[in-house]
Tab-separated table of N, CA and C in Angstrom:
chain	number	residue	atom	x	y	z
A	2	UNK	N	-32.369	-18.018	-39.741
A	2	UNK	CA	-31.138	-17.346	-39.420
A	2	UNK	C	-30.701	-17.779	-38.022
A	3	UNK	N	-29.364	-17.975	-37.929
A	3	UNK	CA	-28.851	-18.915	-36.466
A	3	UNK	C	-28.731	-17.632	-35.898
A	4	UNK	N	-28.865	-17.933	-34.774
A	4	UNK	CA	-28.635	-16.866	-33.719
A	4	UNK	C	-26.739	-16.704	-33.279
A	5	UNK	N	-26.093	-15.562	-33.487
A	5	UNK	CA	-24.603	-15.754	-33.215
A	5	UNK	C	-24.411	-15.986	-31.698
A	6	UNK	N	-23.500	-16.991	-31.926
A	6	UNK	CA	-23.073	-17.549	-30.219
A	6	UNK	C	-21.996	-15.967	-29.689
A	7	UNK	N	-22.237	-15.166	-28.361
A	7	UNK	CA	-21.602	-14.697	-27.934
A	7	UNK	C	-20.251	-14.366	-27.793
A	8	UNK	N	-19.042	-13.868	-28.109
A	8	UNK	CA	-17.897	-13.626	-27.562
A	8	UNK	C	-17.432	-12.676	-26.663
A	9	UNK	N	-18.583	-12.684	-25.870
A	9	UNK	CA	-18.289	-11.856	-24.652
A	9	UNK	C	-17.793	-13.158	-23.539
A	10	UNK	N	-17.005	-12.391	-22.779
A	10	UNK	CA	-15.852	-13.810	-22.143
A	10	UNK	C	-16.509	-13.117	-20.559
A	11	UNK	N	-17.005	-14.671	-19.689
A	11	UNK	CA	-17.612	-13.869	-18.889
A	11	UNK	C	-16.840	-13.635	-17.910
A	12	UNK	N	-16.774	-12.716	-16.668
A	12	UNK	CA	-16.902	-11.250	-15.665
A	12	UNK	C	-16.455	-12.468	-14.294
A	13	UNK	N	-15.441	-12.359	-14.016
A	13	UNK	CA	-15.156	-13.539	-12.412
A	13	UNK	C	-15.207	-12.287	-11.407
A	14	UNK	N	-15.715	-12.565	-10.287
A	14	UNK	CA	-15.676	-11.234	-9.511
A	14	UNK	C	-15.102	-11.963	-8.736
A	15	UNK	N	-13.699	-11.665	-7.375
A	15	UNK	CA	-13.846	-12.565	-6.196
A	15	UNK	C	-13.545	-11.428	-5.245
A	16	UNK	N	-14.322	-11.819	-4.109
A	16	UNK	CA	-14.976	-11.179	-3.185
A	16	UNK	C	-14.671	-11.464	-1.889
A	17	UNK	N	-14.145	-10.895	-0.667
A	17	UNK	CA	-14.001	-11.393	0.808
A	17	UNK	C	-14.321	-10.468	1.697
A	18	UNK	N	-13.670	-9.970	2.266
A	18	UNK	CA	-14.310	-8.536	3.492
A	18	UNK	C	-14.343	-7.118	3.200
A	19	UNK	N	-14.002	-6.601	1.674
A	19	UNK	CA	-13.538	-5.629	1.859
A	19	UNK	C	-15.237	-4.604	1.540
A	20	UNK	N	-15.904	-4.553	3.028
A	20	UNK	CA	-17.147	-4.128	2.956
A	20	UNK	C	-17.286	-2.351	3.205
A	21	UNK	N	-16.183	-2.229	2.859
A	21	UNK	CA	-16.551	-0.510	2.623
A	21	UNK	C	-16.301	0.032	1.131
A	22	UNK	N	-15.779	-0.613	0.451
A	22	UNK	CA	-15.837	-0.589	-0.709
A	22	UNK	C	-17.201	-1.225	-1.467
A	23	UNK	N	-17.708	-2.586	-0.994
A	23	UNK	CA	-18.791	-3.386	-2.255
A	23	UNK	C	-19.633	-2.256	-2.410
A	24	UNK	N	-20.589	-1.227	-2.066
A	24	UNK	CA	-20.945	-0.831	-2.971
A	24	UNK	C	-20.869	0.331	-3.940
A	25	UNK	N	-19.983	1.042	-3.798
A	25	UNK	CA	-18.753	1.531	-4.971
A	25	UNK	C	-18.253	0.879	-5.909
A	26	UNK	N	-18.139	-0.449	-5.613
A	26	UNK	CA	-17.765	-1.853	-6.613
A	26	UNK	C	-18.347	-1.713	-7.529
A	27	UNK	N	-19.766	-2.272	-6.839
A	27	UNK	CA	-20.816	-2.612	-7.163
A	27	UNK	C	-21.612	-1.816	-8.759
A	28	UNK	N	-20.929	-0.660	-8.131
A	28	UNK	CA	-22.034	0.789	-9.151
A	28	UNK	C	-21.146	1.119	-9.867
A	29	UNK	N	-19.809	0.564	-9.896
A	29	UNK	CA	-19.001	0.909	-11.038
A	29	UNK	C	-19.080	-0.342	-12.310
A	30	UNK	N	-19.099	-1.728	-11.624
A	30	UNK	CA	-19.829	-2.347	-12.548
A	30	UNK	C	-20.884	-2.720	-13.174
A	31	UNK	N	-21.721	-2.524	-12.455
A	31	UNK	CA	-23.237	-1.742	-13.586
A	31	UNK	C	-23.133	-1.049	-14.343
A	32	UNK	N	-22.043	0.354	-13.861
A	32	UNK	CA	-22.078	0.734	-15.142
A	32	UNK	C	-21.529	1.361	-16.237
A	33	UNK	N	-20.810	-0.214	-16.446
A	33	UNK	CA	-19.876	-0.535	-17.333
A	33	UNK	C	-20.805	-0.820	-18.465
A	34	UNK	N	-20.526	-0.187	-20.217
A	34	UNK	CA	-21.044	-0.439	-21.507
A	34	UNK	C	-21.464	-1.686	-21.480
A	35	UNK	N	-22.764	-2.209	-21.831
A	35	UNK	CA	-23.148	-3.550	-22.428
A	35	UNK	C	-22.766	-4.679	-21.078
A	36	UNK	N	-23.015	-3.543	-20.067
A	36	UNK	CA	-23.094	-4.666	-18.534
A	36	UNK	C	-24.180	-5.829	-18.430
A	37	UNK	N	-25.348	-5.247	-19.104
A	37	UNK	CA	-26.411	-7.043	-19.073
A	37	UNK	C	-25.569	-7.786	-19.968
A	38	UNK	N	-24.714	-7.801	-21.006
A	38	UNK	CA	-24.455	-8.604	-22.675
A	38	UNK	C	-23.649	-9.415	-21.658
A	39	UNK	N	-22.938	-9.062	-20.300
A	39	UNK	CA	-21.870	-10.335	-19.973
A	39	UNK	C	-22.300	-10.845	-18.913
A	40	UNK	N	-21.479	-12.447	-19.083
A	40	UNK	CA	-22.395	-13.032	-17.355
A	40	UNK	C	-21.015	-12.903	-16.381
A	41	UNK	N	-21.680	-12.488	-15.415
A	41	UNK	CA	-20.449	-12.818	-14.033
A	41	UNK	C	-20.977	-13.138	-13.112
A	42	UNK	N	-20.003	-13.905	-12.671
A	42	UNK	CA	-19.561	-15.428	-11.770
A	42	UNK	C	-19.213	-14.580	-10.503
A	43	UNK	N	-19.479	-14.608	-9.361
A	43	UNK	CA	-19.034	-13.898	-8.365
A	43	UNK	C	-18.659	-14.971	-6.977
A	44	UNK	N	-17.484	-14.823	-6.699
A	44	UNK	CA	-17.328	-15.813	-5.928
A	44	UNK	C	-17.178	-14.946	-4.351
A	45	UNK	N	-17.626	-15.582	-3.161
A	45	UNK	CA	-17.329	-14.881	-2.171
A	45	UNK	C	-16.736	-16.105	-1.301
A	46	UNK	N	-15.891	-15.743	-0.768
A	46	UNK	CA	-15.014	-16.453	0.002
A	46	UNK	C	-15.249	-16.082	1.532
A	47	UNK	N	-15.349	-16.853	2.501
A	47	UNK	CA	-15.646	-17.430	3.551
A	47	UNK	C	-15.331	-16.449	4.809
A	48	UNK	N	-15.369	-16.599	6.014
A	48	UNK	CA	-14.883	-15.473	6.586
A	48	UNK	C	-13.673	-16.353	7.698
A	49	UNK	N	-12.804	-15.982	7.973
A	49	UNK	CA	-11.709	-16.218	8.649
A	49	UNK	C	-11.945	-16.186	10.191
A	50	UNK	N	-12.525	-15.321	10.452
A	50	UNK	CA	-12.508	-14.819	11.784
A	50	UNK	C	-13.767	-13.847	12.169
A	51	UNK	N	-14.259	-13.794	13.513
A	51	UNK	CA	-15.348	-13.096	14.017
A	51	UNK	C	-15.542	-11.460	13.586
A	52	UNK	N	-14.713	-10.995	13.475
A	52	UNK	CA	-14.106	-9.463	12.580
A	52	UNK	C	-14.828	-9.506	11.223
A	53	UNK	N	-13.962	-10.636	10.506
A	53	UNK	CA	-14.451	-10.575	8.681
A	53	UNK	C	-15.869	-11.280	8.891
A	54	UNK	N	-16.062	-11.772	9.628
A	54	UNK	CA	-17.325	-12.649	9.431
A	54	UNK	C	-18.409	-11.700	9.550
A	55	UNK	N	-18.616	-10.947	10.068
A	55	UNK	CA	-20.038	-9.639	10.135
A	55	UNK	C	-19.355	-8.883	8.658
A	56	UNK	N	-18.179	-8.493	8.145
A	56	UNK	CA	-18.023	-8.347	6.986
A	56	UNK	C	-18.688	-8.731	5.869
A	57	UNK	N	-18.156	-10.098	6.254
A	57	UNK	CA	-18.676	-10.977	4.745
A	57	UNK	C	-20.035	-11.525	4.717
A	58	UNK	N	-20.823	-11.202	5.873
A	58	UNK	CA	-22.120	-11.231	5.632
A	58	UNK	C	-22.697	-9.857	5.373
A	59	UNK	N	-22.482	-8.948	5.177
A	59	UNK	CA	-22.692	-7.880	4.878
A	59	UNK	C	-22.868	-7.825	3.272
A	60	UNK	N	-21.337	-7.836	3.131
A	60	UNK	CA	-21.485	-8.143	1.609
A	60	UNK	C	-21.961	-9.600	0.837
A	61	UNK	N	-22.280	-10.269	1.046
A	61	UNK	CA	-23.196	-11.041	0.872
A	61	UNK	C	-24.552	-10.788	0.677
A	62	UNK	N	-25.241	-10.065	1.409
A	62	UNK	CA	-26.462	-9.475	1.832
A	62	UNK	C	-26.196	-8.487	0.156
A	63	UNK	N	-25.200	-7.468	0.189
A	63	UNK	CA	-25.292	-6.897	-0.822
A	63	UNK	C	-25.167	-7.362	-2.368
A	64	UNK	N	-24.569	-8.529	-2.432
A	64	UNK	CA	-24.711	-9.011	-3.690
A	64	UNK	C	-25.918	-10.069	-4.203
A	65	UNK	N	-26.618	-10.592	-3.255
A	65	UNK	CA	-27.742	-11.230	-2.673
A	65	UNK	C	-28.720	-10.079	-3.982
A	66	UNK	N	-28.712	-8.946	-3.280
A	66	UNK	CA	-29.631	-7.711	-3.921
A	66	UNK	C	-29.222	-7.671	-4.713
A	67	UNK	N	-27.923	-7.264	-5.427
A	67	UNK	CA	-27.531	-7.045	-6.689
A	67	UNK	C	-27.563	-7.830	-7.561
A	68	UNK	N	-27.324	-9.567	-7.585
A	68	UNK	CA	-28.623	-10.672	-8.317
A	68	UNK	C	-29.846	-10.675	-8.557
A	69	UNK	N	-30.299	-10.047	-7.164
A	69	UNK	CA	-31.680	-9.596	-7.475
A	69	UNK	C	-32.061	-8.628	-8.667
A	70	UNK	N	-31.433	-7.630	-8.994
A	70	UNK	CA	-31.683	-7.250	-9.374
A	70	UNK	C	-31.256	-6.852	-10.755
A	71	UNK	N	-30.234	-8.011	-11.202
A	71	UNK	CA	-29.686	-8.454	-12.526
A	71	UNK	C	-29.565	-9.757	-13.042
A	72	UNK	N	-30.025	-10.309	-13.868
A	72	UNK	CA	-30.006	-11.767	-14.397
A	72	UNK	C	-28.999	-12.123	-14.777
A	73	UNK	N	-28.000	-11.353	-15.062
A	73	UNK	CA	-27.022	-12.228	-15.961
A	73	UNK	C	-25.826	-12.620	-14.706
A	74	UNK	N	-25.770	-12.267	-13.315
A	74	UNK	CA	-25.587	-12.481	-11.759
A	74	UNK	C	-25.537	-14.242	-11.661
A	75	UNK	N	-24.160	-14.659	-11.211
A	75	UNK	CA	-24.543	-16.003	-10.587
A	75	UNK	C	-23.025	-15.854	-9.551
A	76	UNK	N	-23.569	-16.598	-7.995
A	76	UNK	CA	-22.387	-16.517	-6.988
A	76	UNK	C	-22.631	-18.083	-6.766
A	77	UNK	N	-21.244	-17.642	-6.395
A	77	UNK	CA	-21.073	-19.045	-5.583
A	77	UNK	C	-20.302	-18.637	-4.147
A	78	UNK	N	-20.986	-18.989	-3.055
A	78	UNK	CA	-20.766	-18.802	-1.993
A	78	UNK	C	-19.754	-19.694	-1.605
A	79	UNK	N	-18.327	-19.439	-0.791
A	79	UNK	CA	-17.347	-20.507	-0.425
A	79	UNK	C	-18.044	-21.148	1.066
A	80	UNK	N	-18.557	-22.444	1.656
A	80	UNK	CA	-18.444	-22.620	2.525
A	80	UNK	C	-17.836	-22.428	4.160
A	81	UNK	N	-16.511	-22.270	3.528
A	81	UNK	CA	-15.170	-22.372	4.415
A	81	UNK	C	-14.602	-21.233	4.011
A	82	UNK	N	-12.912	-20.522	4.915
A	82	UNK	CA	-12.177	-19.869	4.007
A	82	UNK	C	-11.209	-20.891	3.298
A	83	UNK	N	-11.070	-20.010	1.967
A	83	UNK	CA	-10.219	-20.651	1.227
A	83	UNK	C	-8.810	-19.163	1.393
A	84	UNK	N	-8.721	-18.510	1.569
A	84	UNK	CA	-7.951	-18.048	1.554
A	84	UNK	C	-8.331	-17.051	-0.507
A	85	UNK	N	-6.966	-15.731	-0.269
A	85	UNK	CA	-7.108	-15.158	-1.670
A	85	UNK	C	-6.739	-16.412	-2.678
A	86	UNK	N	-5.486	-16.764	-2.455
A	86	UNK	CA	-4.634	-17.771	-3.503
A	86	UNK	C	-5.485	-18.444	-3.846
A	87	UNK	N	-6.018	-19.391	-3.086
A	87	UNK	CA	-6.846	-20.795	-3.450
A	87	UNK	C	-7.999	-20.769	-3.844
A	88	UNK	N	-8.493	-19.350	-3.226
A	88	UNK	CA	-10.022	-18.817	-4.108
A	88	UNK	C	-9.792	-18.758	-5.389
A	89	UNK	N	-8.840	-17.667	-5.853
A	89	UNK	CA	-8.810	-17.278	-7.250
A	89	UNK	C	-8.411	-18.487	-8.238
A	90	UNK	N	-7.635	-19.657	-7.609
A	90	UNK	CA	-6.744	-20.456	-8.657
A	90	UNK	C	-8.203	-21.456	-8.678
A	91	UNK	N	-8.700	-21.824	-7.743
A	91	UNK	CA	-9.958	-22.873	-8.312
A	91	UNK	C	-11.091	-21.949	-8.582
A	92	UNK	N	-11.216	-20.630	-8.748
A	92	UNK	CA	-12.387	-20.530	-9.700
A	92	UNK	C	-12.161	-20.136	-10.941
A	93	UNK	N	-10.668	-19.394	-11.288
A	93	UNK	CA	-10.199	-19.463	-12.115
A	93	UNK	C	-10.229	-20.765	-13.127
A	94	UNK	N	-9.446	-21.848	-12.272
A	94	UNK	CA	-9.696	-22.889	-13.270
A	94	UNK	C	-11.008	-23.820	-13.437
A	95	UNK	N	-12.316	-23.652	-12.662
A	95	UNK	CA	-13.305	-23.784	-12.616
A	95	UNK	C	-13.775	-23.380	-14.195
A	96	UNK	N	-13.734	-22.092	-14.207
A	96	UNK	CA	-14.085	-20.929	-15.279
A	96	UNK	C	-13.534	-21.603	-16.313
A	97	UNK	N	-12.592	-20.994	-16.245
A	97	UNK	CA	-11.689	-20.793	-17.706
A	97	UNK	C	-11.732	-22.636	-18.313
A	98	UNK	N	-12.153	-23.845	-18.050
A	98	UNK	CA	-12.467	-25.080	-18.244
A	98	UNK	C	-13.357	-25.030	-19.169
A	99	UNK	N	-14.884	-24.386	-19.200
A	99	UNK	CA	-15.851	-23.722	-19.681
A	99	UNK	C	-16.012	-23.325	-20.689
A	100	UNK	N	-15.133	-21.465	-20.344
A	100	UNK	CA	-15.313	-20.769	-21.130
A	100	UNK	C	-14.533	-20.724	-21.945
A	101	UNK	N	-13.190	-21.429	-21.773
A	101	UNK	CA	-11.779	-21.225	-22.455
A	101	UNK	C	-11.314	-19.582	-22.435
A	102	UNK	N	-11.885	-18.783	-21.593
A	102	UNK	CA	-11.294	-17.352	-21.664
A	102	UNK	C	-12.103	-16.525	-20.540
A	103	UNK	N	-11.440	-15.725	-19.721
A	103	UNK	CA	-12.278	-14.844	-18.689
A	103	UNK	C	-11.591	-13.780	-18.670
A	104	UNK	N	-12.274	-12.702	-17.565
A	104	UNK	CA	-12.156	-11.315	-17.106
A	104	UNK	C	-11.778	-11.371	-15.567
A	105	UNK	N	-11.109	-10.908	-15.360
A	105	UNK	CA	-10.792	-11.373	-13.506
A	105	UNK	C	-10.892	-10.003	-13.267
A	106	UNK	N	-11.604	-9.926	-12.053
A	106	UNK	CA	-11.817	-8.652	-11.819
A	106	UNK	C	-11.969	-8.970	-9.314
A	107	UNK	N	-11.302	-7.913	-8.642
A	107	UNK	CA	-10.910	-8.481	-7.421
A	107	UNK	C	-11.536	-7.109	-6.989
A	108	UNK	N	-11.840	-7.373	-5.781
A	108	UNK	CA	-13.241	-6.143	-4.603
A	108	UNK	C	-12.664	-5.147	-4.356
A	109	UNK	N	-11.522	-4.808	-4.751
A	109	UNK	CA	-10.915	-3.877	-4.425
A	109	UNK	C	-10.650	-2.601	-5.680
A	110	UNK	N	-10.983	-3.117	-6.880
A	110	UNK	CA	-10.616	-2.946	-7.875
A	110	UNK	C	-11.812	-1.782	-8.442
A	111	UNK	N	-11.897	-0.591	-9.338
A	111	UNK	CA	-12.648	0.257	-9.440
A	111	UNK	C	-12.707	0.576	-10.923
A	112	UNK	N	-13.961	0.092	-11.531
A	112	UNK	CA	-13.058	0.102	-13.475
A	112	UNK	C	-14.141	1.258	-13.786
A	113	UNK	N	-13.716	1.430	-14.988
A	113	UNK	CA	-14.238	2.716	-16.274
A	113	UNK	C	-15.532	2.059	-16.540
A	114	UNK	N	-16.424	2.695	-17.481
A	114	UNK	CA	-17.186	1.723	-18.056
A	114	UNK	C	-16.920	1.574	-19.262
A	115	UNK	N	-16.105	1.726	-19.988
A	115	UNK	CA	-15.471	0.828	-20.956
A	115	UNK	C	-14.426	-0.307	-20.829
A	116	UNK	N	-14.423	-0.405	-19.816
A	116	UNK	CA	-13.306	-1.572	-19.047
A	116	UNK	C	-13.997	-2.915	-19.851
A	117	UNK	N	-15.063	-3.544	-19.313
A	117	UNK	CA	-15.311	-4.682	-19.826
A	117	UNK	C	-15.579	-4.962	-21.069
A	118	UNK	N	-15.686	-4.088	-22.485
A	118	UNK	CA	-15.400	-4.033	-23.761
A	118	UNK	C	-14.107	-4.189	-24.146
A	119	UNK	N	-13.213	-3.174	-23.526
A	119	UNK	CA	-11.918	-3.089	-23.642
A	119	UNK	C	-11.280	-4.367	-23.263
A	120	UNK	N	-11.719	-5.177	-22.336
A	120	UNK	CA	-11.000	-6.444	-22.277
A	120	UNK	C	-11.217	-7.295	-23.118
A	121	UNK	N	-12.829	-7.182	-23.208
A	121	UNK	CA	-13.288	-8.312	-24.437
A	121	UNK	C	-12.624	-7.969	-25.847
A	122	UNK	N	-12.799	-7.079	-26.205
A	122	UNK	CA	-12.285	-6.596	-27.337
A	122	UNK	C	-10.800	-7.020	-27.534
A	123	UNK	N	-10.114	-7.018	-26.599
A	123	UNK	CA	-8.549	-7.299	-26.046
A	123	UNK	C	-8.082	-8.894	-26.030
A	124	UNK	N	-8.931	-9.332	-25.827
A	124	UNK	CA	-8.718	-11.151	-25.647
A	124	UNK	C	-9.433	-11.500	-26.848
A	125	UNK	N	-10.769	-11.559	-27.477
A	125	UNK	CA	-10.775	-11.326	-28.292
A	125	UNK	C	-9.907	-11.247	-29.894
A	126	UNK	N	-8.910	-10.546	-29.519
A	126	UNK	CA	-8.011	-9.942	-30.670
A	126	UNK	C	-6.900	-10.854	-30.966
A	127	UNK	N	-6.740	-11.085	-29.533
A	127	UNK	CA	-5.006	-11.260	-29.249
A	127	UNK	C	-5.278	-13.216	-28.732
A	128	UNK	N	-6.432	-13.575	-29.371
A	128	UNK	CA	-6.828	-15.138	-28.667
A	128	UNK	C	-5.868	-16.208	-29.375
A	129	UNK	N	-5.489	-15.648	-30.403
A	129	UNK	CA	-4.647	-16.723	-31.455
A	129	UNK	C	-2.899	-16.258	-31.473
A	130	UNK	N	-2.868	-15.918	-30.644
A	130	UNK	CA	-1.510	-14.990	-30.419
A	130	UNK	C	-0.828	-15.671	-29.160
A	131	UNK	N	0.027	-16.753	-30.018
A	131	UNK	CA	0.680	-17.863	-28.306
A	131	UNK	C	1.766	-16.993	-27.805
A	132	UNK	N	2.141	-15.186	-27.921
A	132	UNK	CA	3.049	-14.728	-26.952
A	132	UNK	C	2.459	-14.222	-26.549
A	133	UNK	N	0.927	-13.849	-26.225
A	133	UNK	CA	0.263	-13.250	-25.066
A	133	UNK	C	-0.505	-14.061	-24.484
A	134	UNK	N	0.096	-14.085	-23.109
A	134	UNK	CA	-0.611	-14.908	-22.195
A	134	UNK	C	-1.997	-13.901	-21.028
A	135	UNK	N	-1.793	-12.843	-21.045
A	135	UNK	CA	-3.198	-11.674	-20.558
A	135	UNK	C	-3.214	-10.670	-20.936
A	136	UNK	N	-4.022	-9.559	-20.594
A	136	UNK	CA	-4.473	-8.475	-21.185
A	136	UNK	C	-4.537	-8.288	-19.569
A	137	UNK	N	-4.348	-6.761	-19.697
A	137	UNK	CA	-4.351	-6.268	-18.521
A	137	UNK	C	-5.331	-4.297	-18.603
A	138	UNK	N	-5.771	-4.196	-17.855
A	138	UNK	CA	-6.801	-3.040	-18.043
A	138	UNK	C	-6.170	-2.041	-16.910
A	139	UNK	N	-5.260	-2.307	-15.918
A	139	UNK	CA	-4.803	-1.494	-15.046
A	139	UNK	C	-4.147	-0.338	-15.450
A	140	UNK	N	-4.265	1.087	-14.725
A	140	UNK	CA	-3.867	2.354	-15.519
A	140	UNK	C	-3.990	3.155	-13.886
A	141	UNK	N	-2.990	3.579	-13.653
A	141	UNK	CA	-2.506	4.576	-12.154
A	141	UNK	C	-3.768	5.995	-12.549
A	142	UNK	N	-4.524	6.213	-11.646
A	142	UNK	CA	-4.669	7.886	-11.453
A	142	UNK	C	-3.757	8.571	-11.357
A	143	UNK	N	-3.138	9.008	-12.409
A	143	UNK	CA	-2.063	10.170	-12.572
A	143	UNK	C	-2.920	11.223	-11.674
A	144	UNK	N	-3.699	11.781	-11.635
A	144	UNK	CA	-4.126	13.019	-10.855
A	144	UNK	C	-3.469	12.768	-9.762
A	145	UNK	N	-3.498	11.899	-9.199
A	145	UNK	CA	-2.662	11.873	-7.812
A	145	UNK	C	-1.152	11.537	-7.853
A	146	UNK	N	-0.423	12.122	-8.756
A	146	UNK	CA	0.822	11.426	-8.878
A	146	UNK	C	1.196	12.845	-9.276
A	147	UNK	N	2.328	13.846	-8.328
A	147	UNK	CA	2.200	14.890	-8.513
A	147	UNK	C	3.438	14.891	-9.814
A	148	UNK	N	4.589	13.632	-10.186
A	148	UNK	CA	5.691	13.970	-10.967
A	148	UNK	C	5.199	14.064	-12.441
A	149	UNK	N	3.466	13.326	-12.235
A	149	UNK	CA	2.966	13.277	-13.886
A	149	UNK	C	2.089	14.441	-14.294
A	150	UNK	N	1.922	15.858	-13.477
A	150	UNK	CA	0.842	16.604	-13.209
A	150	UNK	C	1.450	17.462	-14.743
A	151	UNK	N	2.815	18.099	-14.937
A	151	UNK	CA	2.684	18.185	-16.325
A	151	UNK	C	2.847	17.121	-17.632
A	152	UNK	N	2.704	15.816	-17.515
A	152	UNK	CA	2.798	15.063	-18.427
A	152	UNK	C	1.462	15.329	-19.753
């Protein structure tokens, strides 16, 4: 019996200073449903200046551990800065060369743990469908939005 090849589309994380957030990030994607079943790519981008630079070694240090302590974890450290734009568009197209399909997910960003099903499941569906070009998982905290409090 062949073993079925995966359609889990893997997890791009990209990453720069925002070190009061990584590990809130961090513990929201752990634990996300069937978080070992996907691999993510975590890119950290470079530090700009003496400010971000004790930043981005910080978080570095923290994802360092968080490989440690998950296998399906692979970074790629940027040498230099590349800036947001130029980070995301060459690992993007790095990726997606590969896999023919990804999850973009940015350090600032705080998901459910059905988020990374829900995307897969979502691209997935809609892969043979040439008028959708993404799937999008973004959804406002109405709790804080006082005009939706009786919606």
């Amino acid at each position: 019996m062949s073993k079925k090849k995966s359609s889990r589309s893997p997890v791009i994380i990209f990453l720069y200073n925002k070190d009061h957030l990584i590990e809130k990030f961090l513990k929201t994607i752990k634990k996300c449903h069937n978080f070992k079943k996907y691999k993510f790519i975590i890119y950290s981008d470079s530090y700009n200046n003496l400010n971000d630079k004790k930043k981005v070694i910080f978080i570095r240090k923290k994802i360092i551990y968080f490989k440690s302590q998950n296998n399906n974890i692979e970074i790629k450290f940027r040498k230099k800065n590349f800036g947001l734009k130029k980070n995301i568009i060459s690992g993007v197209n790095e990726i997606i060369k590969k896999y023919k399909k990804i999850i973009v997910i940015e350090d600032d960003l705080l998901v459910t743990k059905d988020f990374l099903d829900y995307m897969n499941s979502n691209l997935n569906f809609y892969k043979d469908k040439k008028n959708v070009f993404s799937i999008s998982g973004y959804s406002p905290n109405f709790k804080n939005f006082t005009k939706y409090q009786n919606f």
